[in-house]
Coordinates of C-alpha atoms and ligand atoms in Angstrom, one line a residue:
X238 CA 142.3 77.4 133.2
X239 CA 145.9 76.6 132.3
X240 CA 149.0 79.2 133.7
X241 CA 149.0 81.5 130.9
X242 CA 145.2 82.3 131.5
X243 CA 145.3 82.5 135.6
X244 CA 148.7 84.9 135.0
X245 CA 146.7 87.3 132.8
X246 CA 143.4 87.0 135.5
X247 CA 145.7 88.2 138.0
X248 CA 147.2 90.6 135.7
X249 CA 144.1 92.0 134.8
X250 CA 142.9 92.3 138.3
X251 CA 146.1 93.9 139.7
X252 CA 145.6 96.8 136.9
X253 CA 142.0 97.2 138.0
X254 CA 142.8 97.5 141.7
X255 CA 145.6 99.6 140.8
X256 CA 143.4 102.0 138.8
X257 CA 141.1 102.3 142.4
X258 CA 144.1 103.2 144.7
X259 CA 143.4 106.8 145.8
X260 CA 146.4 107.5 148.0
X261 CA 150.1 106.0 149.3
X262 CA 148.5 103.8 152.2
X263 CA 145.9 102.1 149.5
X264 CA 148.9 101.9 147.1
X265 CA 151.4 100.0 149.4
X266 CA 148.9 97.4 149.9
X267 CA 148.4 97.0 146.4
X268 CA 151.9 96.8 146.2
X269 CA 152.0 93.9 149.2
X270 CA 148.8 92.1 147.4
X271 CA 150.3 91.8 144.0
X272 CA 154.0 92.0 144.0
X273 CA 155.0 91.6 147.6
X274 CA 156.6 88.2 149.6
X275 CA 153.4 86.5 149.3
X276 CA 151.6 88.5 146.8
X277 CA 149.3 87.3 143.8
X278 CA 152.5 87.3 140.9
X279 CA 155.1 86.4 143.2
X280 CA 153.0 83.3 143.8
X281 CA 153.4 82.5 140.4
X282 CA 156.3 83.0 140.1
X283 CA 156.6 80.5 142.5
X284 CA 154.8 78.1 140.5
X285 CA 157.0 78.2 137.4
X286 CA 158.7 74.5 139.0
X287 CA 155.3 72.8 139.3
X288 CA 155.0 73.5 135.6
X289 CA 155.9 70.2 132.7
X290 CA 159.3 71.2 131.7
X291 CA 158.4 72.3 128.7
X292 CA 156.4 75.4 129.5
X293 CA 158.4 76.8 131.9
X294 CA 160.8 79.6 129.9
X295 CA 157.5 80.5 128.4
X296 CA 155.9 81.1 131.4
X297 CA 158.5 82.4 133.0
X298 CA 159.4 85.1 130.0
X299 CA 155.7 85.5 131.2
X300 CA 155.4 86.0 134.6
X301 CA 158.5 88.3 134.6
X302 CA 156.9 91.0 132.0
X303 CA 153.7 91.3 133.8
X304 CA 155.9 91.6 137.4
X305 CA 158.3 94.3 135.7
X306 CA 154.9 95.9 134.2
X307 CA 153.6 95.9 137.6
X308 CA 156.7 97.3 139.2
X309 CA 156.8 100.8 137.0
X310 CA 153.3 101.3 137.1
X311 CA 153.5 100.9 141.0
X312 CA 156.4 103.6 140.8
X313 CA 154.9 105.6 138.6
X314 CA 151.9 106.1 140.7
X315 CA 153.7 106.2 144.3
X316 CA 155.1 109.6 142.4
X317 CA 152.4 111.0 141.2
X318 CA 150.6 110.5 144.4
X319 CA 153.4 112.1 146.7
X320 CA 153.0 115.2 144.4
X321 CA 148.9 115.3 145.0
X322 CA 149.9 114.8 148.6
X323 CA 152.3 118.1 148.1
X324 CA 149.6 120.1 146.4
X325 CA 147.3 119.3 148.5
X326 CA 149.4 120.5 151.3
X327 CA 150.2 123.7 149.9
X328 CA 147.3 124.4 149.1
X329 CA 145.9 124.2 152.6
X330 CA 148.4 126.4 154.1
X331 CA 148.6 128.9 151.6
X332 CA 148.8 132.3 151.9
X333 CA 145.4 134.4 151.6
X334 CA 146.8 137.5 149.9
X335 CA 143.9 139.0 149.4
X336 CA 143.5 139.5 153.6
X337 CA 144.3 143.1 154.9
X338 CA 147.7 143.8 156.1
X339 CA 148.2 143.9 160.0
X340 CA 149.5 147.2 160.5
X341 CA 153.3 147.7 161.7
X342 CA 153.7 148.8 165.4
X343 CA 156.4 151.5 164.9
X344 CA 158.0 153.8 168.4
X345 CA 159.4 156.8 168.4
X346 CA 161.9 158.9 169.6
X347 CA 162.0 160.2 173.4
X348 CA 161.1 163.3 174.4
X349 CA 164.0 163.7 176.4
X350 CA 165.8 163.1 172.7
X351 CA 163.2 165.1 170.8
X352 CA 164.3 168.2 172.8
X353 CA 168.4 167.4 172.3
X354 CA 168.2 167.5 168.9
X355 CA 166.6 170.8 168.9
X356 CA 168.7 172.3 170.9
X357 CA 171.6 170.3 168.3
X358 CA 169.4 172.0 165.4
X359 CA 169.4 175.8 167.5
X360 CA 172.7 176.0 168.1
X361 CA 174.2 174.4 164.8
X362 CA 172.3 177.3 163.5
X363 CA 174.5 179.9 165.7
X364 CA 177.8 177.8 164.7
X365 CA 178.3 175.9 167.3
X366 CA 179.2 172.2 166.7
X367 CA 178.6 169.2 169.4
X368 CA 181.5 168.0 171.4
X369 CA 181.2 164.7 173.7
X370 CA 182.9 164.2 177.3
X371 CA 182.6 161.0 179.5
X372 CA 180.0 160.1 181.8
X373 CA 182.7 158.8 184.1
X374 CA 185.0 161.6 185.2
X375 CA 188.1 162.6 187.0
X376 CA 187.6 164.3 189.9
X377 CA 189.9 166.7 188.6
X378 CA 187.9 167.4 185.6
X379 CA 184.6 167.6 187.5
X380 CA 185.9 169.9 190.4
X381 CA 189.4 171.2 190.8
X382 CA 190.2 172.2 187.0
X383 CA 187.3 174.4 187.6
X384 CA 187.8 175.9 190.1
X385 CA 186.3 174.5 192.8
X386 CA 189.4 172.6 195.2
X387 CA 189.2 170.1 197.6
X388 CA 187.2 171.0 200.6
X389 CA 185.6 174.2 198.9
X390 CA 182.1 174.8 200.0
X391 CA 181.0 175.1 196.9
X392 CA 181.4 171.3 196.0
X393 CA 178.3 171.4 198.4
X394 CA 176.1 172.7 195.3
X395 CA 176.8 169.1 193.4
X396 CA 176.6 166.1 195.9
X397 CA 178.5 163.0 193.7
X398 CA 178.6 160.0 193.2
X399 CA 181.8 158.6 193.7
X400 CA 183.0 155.3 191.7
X401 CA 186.4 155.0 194.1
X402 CA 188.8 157.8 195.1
X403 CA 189.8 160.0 191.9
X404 CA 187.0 159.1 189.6
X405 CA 183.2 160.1 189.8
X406 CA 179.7 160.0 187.8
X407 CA 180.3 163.7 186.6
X408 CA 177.9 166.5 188.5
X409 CA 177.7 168.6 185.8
X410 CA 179.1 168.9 181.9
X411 CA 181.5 171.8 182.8
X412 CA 184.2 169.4 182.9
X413 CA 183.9 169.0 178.9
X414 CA 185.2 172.0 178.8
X415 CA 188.6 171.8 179.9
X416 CA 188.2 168.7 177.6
X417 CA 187.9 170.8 174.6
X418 CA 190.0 173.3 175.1
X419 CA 193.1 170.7 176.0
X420 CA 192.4 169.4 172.8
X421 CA 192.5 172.3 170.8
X422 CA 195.8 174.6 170.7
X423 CA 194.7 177.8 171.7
X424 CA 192.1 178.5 168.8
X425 CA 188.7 180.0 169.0
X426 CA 185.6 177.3 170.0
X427 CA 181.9 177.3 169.8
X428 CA 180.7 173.8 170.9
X429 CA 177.7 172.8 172.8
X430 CA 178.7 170.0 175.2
X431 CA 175.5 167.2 175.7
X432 CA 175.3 164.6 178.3
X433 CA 173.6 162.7 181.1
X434 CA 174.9 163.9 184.7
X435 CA 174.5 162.4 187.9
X436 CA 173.3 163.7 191.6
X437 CA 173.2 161.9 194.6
X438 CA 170.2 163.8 195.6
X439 CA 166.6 163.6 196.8
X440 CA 164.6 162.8 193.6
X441 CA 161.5 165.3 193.5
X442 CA 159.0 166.1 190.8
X443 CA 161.7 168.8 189.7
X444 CA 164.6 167.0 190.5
X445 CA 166.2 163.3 189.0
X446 CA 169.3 161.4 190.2
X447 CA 170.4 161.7 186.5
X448 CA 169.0 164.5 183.8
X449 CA 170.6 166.0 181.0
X450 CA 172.3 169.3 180.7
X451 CA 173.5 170.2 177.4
X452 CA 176.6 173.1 178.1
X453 CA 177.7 175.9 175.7
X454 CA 181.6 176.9 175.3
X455 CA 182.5 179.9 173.3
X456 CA 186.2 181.2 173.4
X457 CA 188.1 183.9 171.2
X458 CA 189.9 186.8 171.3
X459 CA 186.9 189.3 171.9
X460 CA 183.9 187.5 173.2
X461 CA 182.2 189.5 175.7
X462 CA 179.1 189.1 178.3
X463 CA 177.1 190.7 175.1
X464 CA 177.5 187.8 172.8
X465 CA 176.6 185.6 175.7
X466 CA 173.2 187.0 176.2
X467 CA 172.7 187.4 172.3
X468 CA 173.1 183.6 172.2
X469 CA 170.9 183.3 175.3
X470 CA 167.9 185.5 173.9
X471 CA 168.5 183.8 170.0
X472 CA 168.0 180.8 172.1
X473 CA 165.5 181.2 173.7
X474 CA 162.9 183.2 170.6
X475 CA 164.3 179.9 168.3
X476 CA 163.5 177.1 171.9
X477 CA 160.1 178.8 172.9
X478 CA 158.9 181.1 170.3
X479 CA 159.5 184.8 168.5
X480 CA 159.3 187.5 170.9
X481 CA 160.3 186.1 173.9
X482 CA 162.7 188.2 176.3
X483 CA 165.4 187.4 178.3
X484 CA 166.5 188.9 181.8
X485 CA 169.8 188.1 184.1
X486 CA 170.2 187.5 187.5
X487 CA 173.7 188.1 189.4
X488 CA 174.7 184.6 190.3
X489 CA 177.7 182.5 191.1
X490 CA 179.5 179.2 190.0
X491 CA 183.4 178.6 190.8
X492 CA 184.4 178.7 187.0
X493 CA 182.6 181.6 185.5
X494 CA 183.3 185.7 186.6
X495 CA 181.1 187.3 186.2
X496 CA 178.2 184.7 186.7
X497 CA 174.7 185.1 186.0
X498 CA 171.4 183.1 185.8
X499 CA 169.3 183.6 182.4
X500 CA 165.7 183.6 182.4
X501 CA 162.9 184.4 179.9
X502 CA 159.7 185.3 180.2
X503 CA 157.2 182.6 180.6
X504 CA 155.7 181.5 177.6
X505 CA 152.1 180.4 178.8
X506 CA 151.2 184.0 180.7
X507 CA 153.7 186.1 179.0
X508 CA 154.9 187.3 182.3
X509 CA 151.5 187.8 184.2
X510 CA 152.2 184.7 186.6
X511 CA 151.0 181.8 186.3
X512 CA 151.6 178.1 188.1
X513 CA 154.2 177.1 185.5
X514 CA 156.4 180.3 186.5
X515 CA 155.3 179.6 190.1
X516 CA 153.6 183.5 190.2
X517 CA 157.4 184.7 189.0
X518 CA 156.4 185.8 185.4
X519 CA 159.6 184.1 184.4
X520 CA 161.3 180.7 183.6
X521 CA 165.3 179.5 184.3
X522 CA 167.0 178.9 181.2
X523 CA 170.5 178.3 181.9
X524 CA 173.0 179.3 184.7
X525 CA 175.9 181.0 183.0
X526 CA 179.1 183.5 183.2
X527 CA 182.1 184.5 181.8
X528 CA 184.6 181.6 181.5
X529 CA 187.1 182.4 184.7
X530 CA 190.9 182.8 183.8
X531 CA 191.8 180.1 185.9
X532 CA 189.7 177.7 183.9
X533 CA 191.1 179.5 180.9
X534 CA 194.9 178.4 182.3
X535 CA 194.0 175.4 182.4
X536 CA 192.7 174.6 179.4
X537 CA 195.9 176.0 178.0
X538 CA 194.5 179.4 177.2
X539 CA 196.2 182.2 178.3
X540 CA 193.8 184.7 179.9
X541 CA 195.5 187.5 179.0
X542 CA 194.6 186.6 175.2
X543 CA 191.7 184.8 175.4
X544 CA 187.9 185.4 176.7
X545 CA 184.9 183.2 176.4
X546 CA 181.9 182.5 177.8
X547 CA 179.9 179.4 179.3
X548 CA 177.0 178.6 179.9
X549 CA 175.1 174.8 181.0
X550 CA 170.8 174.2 180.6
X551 CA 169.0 171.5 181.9
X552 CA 166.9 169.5 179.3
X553 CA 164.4 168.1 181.1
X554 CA 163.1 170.8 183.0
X555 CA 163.0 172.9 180.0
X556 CA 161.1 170.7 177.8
X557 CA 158.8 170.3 181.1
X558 CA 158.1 173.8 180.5
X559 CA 157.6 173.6 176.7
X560 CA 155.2 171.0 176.8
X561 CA 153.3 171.5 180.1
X562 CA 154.7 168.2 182.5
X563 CA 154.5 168.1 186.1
X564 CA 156.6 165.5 186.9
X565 CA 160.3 165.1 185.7
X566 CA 159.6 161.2 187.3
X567 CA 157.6 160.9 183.9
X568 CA 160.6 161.0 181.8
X569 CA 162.2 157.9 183.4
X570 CA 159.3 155.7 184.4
X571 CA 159.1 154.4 180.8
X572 CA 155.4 154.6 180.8
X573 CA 154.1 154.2 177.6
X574 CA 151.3 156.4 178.2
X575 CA 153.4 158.9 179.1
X576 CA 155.8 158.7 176.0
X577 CA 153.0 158.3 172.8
X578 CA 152.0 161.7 173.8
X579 CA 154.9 163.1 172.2
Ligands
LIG1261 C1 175.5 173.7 186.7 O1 175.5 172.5 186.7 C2 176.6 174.5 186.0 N1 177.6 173.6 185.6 C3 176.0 175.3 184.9 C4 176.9 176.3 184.3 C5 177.7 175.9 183.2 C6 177.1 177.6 184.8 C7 178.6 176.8 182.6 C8 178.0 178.4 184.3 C9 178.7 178.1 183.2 P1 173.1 173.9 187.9 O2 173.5 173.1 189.0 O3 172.3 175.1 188.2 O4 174.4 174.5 187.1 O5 172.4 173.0 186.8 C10 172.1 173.5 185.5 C11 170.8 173.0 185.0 O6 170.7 171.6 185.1 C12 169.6 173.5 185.9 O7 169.1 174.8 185.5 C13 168.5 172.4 185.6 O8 167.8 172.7 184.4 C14 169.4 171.2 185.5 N2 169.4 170.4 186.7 C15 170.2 170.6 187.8 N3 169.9 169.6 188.7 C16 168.9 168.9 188.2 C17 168.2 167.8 188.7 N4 168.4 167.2 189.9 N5 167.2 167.2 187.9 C18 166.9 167.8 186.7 N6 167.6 168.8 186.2 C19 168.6 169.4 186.9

C-alpha cells in the first residue's frame, strides 16, 4: 500500500469512528486518535520527509485536506453535541405545567385593626375625621394641660411609664387633644383621635400594659351634653347593632365637667344579665364629659365662646364584647389560632 492509499484508510476510518461518537467524552478521543499529538493523520503528516522527494507536495497537499476535513467535521459535531447536551438538560428539568397550583398562603388583618377601622368607618360617617398624636408624650400634654397638675391624686388613675423626667409613654389619648386644637385657630373640630397607650399596671384578662383607645373631640360654638350622647347612642346602634340603648353614669375625669360614663345595653341578653355583662344588664362604652374650660384655654379656645365635648373608648375590650373573648392576653400573644378566627 503506497502513502496515498494508507492516508485515505485512515481517512476512511476516522469518518467511520466519527460517525459512532455519541457524546463530547467519545468525541474528544476521537479527536486525540485522529488529529491529536500522536494521532493517526498527524503521524502522517509526520511521514511526509520519509517520502522520495518527488511525492512529497502531493502528499502533503494530501494529508493537509483530509486534516482540515477532519478538523470542521470535529467542530461541527462538538456543537451539535453541546446543544443535545442542552436539550437534554432542559428537558429534564422542565416545568410540568400541567401539575395543580400550590395554593397561596395569604394573612389577614388583626382584629385589634379590624375593629379600628370600623370605628374609622362609624365615625367618618358622623363627620369626624382621624387625627394622630405621639406615642411618646410630654408630661405636659399627658397630665398638666389637662388638668391634672403635679402631685394631683388623680394622676393615681393612670400609673406611667416614664422615659426620663418630662417625657412619658402617654396614659391615655386625651393629650391629642390639646394637640388638635393648638393646631387649629379657634375653629370648630370633630376628629377621633386613635392610638396605642401605655400602663404600668398589673396585666389581667381585662387589662394589657398597652391597648388601644380611640378618643373623640368635638368643639363649636353650641355643642352641648345632647350631641354627646347622640354620638354615643349613633355609636353604639352603628358598633353593636340597631336598637341598642344607651345609659349614663355620673363620673369624673380632670378634663371634662360634667363627666359621665356611657354604657349600652348588653347585646347577648339584651339587658337580662348575663356573664359577659357580669349580671349588670349593661356594657362600658366610653368614659366621657364635657371638655373643661381650662382644657379649652389651653388649647387656645376661649371658654367663653367655645364648648365641646370628649369622649375616649377602649378598643380591645369592646371588640372582646363583640365577638365573645375572654382574655384581652389573646390579642397580643400572636397565636395563630387565636387570630384565623377572625
Ligand atoms: C381614660 O383614659 C380617659 N382619657 C377617657 C376620656 C376621654 C374621658 C375623654 C373623658 C373624656 P379610662 O382610664 O377609663 O379613661 O380608659 C378608657 C378606656 O380605655 C376604658 O374604658 C377601657 O376600654 C380602655 N382601657 C383602660 N385601661 C385599659 C387596660 N389596662 N387594658 C385594656 N383597655 C383599657
Amino acid at each position: 500500500m503506497d502513502s496515498f492509499e494508507e492516508l485515505a484508510v485512515v481517512r476512511a476510518e476516522a469518518l467511520a469512528a466519527l460517525e459512532e461518537t455519541e457524546n463530547i467524552a467519545a468525541l474528544r478521543d476521537w479527536e486525540k486518535a485522529y488529529l491529536g499529538r500522536k494521532g493517526k493523520v498527524t503521524l502522517q503528516i509526520r511521514a511526509i520527509g520519509k517520502l522520495p522527494p518527488a511525492q512529497r507536495p502531493a502528499f502533503g497537499k494530501e494529508v493537509n485536506q483530509v486534516k482540515q476535513e477532519l478538523a470542521v467535521l470535529y467542530a461541527e459535531a462538538e456543537k451539535s453535541l453541546k446543544r443535545a447536551e442542552i436539550a437534554r438538560r432542559l428537558a429534564a428539568s422542565a416545568v410540568d405545567v400541567t401539575l395543580p397550583g400550590r395554593p397561596a398562603i395569604s394573612g389577614h388583618l388583626h382584629l385589634t385593626t379590624q375593629t379600628l377601622r370600623q370605628i374609622y368607618a362609624i365615625f367618618a360617617q358622623l363627620g369626624f375625621e382621624v387625627y394622630e398624636s405621639p406615642d411618646v408624650e410630654l408630661e405636659s400634654y399627658n397630665f398638666d394641660l389637662l388638668n391634672i397638675p403635679a402631685y394631683h391624686p388623680a394622676r393615681d388613675m393612670w400609673d406611667t411609664f416614664w422615659v426620663d423626667d418630662k417625657r412619658l409613654l402617654r396614659t391615655h389619648t386625651s393629650p391629642g387633644q390639646i394637640r388638635v386644637m393648638r393646631e387649629r385657630t379657634p375653629e370648630p373640630i370633630r376628629v377621633i383621635l386613635p392610638g396605642k397607650c401605655y400602663r404600668y399596671e398589673q396585666i389581667t384578662a381585662r387589662s394589657e400594659h398597652q391597648f388601644y383607645q380611640v378618643e373623640g373631640l368635638a368643639v363649636g360654638r353650641q355643642v352641648s351634653m345632647t350631641d354627646l350622647i347622640g354620638t354615643m347612642h349613633q355609636f353604639a346602634e352603628l358598633f353593636y347593632g340597631e336598637g341598642r340603648q344607651i345609659r349614663v353614669r355620673s363620673s369624673y375625669f380632670p378634663f371634662t365637667e360634667p363627666s359621665i360614663e356611657v354604657d349600652t345595653d348588653c347585646i347577648l341578653c339584651g339587658g337580662e344579665g348575663c356573664p359577659i355583662c357580669k349580671y349588670t344588664g349593661w356594657l362600658e362604652i366610653a368614659g366621657a364629659g364635657m371638655v373643661h374650660p381650662v382644657v379649652l384655654e389651653n388649647g387656645g379656645y376661649n371658654p367663653d365662646e367655645w364648648s365641646g365635648f370628649a369622649f375616649g373608648m377602649g378598643v380591645e375590650r369592646p371588640s372582646m364584647m363583640k365577638y365573645g373573648v375572654e382574655d384581652i392576653r389573646l390579642f397580643y400573644g400572636n397565636d395563630l389560632r387565636f387570630l384565623r378566627q377572625f
